[in-house]
Amino acid sequence: MYTIQKHLATPDLVLDTTITHALAPTNLIPTCTTAGTDKKKHGKSRKETYSSHIYKVLKQVHPDTGISNKAMAILNSFVNNILERIATEASVLSYPKKGTISSCKIQTLAHHPPGELSKHAMSKGTKSVTKFSAGTGK
């Protein structure tokens, strides 16, 4: 370990630099020591998006069409917003201490999206409830 002292512009200021050598004296690596900070480095946090799903659906519907990153961000925000609204509405409509939501409540939730999207959501929701009821024997 080598200690190098550098005098700055005024004689009372001294910069202390501690250097440790790795393999050879020519490979000097400066080290910084901070007292009391033992923070672990965390990796990059993953952000969940619906981009891959949106892209797959786009390619099924229009194989020759692409989408820009900005448009993908807007669609991702839209999907997050709709799902958040449905989850909020489901929590309000569900009865306390009951783990399931009735088909009537699901249809109420399907009316939530605006315009033409509501019609598609209603038809898909009714189809899903019918298929579920037929499959379970209810």
PDB file of C-alpha atoms in Angstrom:
ATOM      1  CA  MET A   1       0.000   0.000   0.000  1.00  0.00           C
ATOM      2  CA  TYR A   2       1.342   3.363  -1.004  1.00  0.00           C
ATOM      3  CA  THR A   3       0.274   6.732   0.355  1.00  0.00           C
ATOM      4  CA  ILE A   4       0.742   9.767  -1.817  1.00  0.00           C
ATOM      5  CA  GLN A   5       0.230  13.249  -0.480  1.00  0.00           C
ATOM      6  CA  LYS A   6      -0.438  16.078  -2.887  1.00  0.00           C
ATOM      7  CA  HIS A   7      -0.321  19.680  -1.784  1.00  0.00           C
ATOM      8  CA  LEU A   8      -2.977  21.849  -3.351  1.00  0.00           C
ATOM      9  CA  ALA A   9      -2.965  25.608  -3.905  1.00  0.00           C
ATOM     10  CA  THR A  10      -2.686  26.440  -0.213  1.00  0.00           C
ATOM     11  CA  PRO A  11      -0.121  24.745   2.028  1.00  0.00           C
ATOM     12  CA  ASP A  12      -2.692  23.747   4.671  1.00  0.00           C
ATOM     13  CA  LEU A  13      -4.784  21.623   2.226  1.00  0.00           C
ATOM     14  CA  VAL A  14      -3.390  18.142   1.634  1.00  0.00           C
ATOM     15  CA  LEU A  15      -5.080  15.525  -0.553  1.00  0.00           C
ATOM     16  CA  ASP A  16      -4.471  11.989   0.740  1.00  0.00           C
ATOM     17  CA  THR A  17      -4.702   9.283  -1.924  1.00  0.00           C
ATOM     18  CA  THR A  18      -4.358   5.620  -1.001  1.00  0.00           C
ATOM     19  CA  ILE A  19      -3.347   3.300  -3.819  1.00  0.00           C
ATOM     20  CA  THR A  20      -3.095  -0.492  -3.733  1.00  0.00           C
ATOM     21  CA  HIS A  21      -1.296  -2.465  -6.372  1.00  0.00           C
ATOM     22  CA  ALA A  22      -3.034  -5.392  -8.091  1.00  0.00           C
ATOM     23  CA  LEU A  23      -0.573  -7.625  -9.961  1.00  0.00           C
ATOM     24  CA  ALA A  24       2.343  -5.411 -10.776  1.00  0.00           C
ATOM     25  CA  PRO A  25       3.434  -2.016  -9.483  1.00  0.00           C
ATOM     26  CA  THR A  26       2.519  -0.511 -12.870  1.00  0.00           C
ATOM     27  CA  ASN A  27      -1.144  -1.530 -12.431  1.00  0.00           C
ATOM     28  CA  LEU A  28      -2.022   0.845  -9.628  1.00  0.00           C
ATOM     29  CA  ILE A  29      -5.694   0.971  -8.687  1.00  0.00           C
ATOM     30  CA  PRO A  30      -6.931   3.907  -6.593  1.00  0.00           C
ATOM     31  CA  THR A  31      -9.345   2.879  -3.839  1.00  0.00           C
ATOM     32  CA  CYS A  32     -11.870   4.946  -1.980  1.00  0.00           C
ATOM     33  CA  THR A  33     -12.760   4.020   1.564  1.00  0.00           C
ATOM     34  CA  THR A  34     -15.861   5.389   3.199  1.00  0.00           C
ATOM     35  CA  ALA A  35     -16.482   4.665   6.838  1.00  0.00           C
ATOM     36  CA  GLY A  36     -19.764   3.015   7.768  1.00  0.00           C
ATOM     37  CA  THR A  37     -21.262   2.594   4.306  1.00  0.00           C
ATOM     38  CA  ASP A  38     -21.634  -1.066   3.450  1.00  0.00           C
ATOM     39  CA  LYS A  39     -24.317  -0.745   0.787  1.00  0.00           C
ATOM     40  CA  LYS A  40     -24.781  -3.644  -1.584  1.00  0.00           C
ATOM     41  CA  LYS A  41     -25.048  -2.887  -5.256  1.00  0.00           C
ATOM     42  CA  HIS A  42     -28.401  -3.877  -6.639  1.00  0.00           C
ATOM     43  CA  GLY A  43     -28.884  -4.958 -10.210  1.00  0.00           C
ATOM     44  CA  LYS A  44     -31.088  -3.148 -12.629  1.00  0.00           C
ATOM     45  CA  SER A  45     -34.705  -3.584 -11.580  1.00  0.00           C
ATOM     46  CA  ARG A  46     -36.961  -5.181 -14.151  1.00  0.00           C
ATOM     47  CA  LYS A  47     -39.974  -3.300 -15.344  1.00  0.00           C
ATOM     48  CA  GLU A  48     -42.895  -5.433 -16.417  1.00  0.00           C
ATOM     49  CA  THR A  49     -44.511  -4.340 -19.643  1.00  0.00           C
ATOM     50  CA  TYR A  50     -46.996  -5.760 -22.104  1.00  0.00           C
ATOM     51  CA  SER A  51     -44.831  -4.834 -25.099  1.00  0.00           C
ATOM     52  CA  SER A  52     -44.069  -8.379 -26.209  1.00  0.00           C
ATOM     53  CA  HIS A  53     -47.733  -9.374 -25.972  1.00  0.00           C
ATOM     54  CA  ILE A  54     -48.872  -6.282 -27.868  1.00  0.00           C
ATOM     55  CA  TYR A  55     -46.270  -6.978 -30.563  1.00  0.00           C
ATOM     56  CA  LYS A  56     -47.393 -10.627 -30.931  1.00  0.00           C
ATOM     57  CA  VAL A  57     -51.033  -9.588 -31.318  1.00  0.00           C
ATOM     58  CA  LEU A  58     -50.045  -6.918 -33.855  1.00  0.00           C
ATOM     59  CA  LYS A  59     -48.153  -9.503 -35.903  1.00  0.00           C
ATOM     60  CA  GLN A  60     -51.142 -11.877 -35.814  1.00  0.00           C
ATOM     61  CA  VAL A  61     -53.491  -9.164 -37.057  1.00  0.00           C
ATOM     62  CA  HIS A  62     -51.147  -7.274 -39.423  1.00  0.00           C
ATOM     63  CA  PRO A  63     -47.926  -9.232 -40.124  1.00  0.00           C
ATOM     64  CA  ASP A  64     -46.424  -6.512 -42.319  1.00  0.00           C
ATOM     65  CA  THR A  65     -47.002  -3.615 -39.893  1.00  0.00           C
ATOM     66  CA  GLY A  66     -44.537  -2.359 -37.282  1.00  0.00           C
ATOM     67  CA  ILE A  67     -44.885  -0.110 -34.247  1.00  0.00           C
ATOM     68  CA  SER A  68     -42.682   2.677 -32.888  1.00  0.00           C
ATOM     69  CA  ASN A  69     -41.321   2.736 -29.345  1.00  0.00           C
ATOM     70  CA  LYS A  70     -43.441   5.778 -28.508  1.00  0.00           C
ATOM     71  CA  ALA A  71     -46.627   4.094 -29.739  1.00  0.00           C
ATOM     72  CA  MET A  72     -45.690   0.945 -27.797  1.00  0.00           C
ATOM     73  CA  ALA A  73     -45.214   3.025 -24.640  1.00  0.00           C
ATOM     74  CA  ILE A  74     -48.649   4.604 -25.157  1.00  0.00           C
ATOM     75  CA  LEU A  75     -50.310   1.206 -25.659  1.00  0.00           C
ATOM     76  CA  ASN A  76     -48.497  -0.208 -22.629  1.00  0.00           C
ATOM     77  CA  SER A  77     -49.708   2.721 -20.535  1.00  0.00           C
ATOM     78  CA  PHE A  78     -53.232   2.183 -21.868  1.00  0.00           C
ATOM     79  CA  VAL A  79     -53.226  -1.524 -20.933  1.00  0.00           C
ATOM     80  CA  ASN A  80     -51.854  -0.734 -17.464  1.00  0.00           C
ATOM     81  CA  ASN A  81     -54.535   1.927 -16.978  1.00  0.00           C
ATOM     82  CA  ILE A  82     -57.389  -0.356 -18.069  1.00  0.00           C
ATOM     83  CA  LEU A  83     -56.195  -3.258 -15.903  1.00  0.00           C
ATOM     84  CA  GLU A  84     -55.765  -0.941 -12.921  1.00  0.00           C
ATOM     85  CA  ARG A  85     -59.319   0.372 -13.392  1.00  0.00           C
ATOM     86  CA  ILE A  86     -60.698  -3.168 -13.644  1.00  0.00           C
ATOM     87  CA  ALA A  87     -58.820  -4.257 -10.519  1.00  0.00           C
ATOM     88  CA  THR A  88     -60.044  -1.221  -8.590  1.00  0.00           C
ATOM     89  CA  GLU A  89     -63.613  -1.754  -9.748  1.00  0.00           C
ATOM     90  CA  ALA A  90     -63.416  -5.472  -8.925  1.00  0.00           C
ATOM     91  CA  SER A  91     -62.252  -4.703  -5.411  1.00  0.00           C
ATOM     92  CA  VAL A  92     -65.160  -2.295  -4.942  1.00  0.00           C
ATOM     93  CA  LEU A  93     -67.753  -4.676  -6.411  1.00  0.00           C
ATOM     94  CA  SER A  94     -66.614  -7.833  -4.645  1.00  0.00           C
ATOM     95  CA  TYR A  95     -68.284  -8.798  -1.433  1.00  0.00           C
ATOM     96  CA  PRO A  96     -66.202  -8.913   1.736  1.00  0.00           C
ATOM     97  CA  LYS A  97     -64.681 -12.324   2.603  1.00  0.00           C
ATOM     98  CA  LYS A  98     -65.677 -13.792  -0.763  1.00  0.00           C
ATOM     99  CA  GLY A  99     -62.959 -15.073  -3.090  1.00  0.00           C
ATOM    100  CA  THR A 100     -64.908 -15.085  -6.358  1.00  0.00           C
ATOM    101  CA  ILE A 101     -66.659 -12.505  -8.490  1.00  0.00           C
ATOM    102  CA  SER A 102     -69.982 -13.375 -10.143  1.00  0.00           C
ATOM    103  CA  SER A 103     -70.589 -13.220 -13.902  1.00  0.00           C
ATOM    104  CA  CYS A 104     -72.852 -10.204 -13.367  1.00  0.00           C
ATOM    105  CA  LYS A 105     -69.964  -8.333 -11.750  1.00  0.00           C
ATOM    106  CA  ILE A 106     -67.646  -9.300 -14.615  1.00  0.00           C
ATOM    107  CA  GLN A 107     -70.139  -7.869 -17.116  1.00  0.00           C
ATOM    108  CA  THR A 108     -70.309  -4.681 -15.058  1.00  0.00           C
ATOM    109  CA  LEU A 109     -66.523  -4.467 -15.260  1.00  0.00           C
ATOM    110  CA  ALA A 110     -66.589  -5.062 -19.010  1.00  0.00           C
ATOM    111  CA  HIS A 111     -68.667  -1.897 -19.494  1.00  0.00           C
ATOM    112  CA  HIS A 112     -65.829   0.153 -18.043  1.00  0.00           C
ATOM    113  CA  PRO A 113     -63.654   0.608 -21.195  1.00  0.00           C
ATOM    114  CA  PRO A 114     -64.856   3.355 -23.535  1.00  0.00           C
ATOM    115  CA  GLY A 115     -66.648   3.068 -26.894  1.00  0.00           C
ATOM    116  CA  GLU A 116     -66.104   0.195 -29.301  1.00  0.00           C
ATOM    117  CA  LEU A 117     -63.722  -1.468 -26.877  1.00  0.00           C
ATOM    118  CA  SER A 118     -66.613  -1.945 -24.450  1.00  0.00           C
ATOM    119  CA  LYS A 119     -68.592  -3.935 -27.041  1.00  0.00           C
ATOM    120  CA  HIS A 120     -65.653  -6.271 -27.692  1.00  0.00           C
ATOM    121  CA  ALA A 121     -65.019  -6.647 -23.970  1.00  0.00           C
ATOM    122  CA  MET A 122     -68.684  -7.504 -23.369  1.00  0.00           C
ATOM    123  CA  SER A 123     -68.768 -10.163 -26.093  1.00  0.00           C
ATOM    124  CA  LYS A 124     -65.483 -11.731 -24.943  1.00  0.00           C
ATOM    125  CA  GLY A 125     -66.554 -11.606 -21.299  1.00  0.00           C
ATOM    126  CA  THR A 126     -69.900 -13.266 -22.036  1.00  0.00           C
ATOM    127  CA  LYS A 127     -68.146 -15.902 -24.147  1.00  0.00           C
ATOM    128  CA  SER A 128     -65.647 -16.617 -21.353  1.00  0.00           C
ATOM    129  CA  VAL A 129     -68.339 -16.892 -18.684  1.00  0.00           C
ATOM    130  CA  THR A 130     -70.397 -19.218 -20.916  1.00  0.00           C
ATOM    131  CA  LYS A 131     -67.372 -21.396 -21.645  1.00  0.00           C
ATOM    132  CA  PHE A 132     -66.422 -21.502 -17.960  1.00  0.00           C
ATOM    133  CA  SER A 133     -69.958 -22.365 -16.852  1.00  0.00           C
ATOM    134  CA  ALA A 134     -70.274 -25.110 -19.478  1.00  0.00           C
ATOM    135  CA  GLY A 135     -66.892 -26.607 -18.587  1.00  0.00           C
ATOM    136  CA  THR A 136     -67.450 -26.786 -14.839  1.00  0.00           C
ATOM    137  CA  GLY A 137     -71.022 -28.062 -15.043  1.00  0.00           C
ATOM    138  CA  LYS A 138     -72.563 -25.056 -13.313  1.00  0.00           C
TER     139      LYS A 138
END
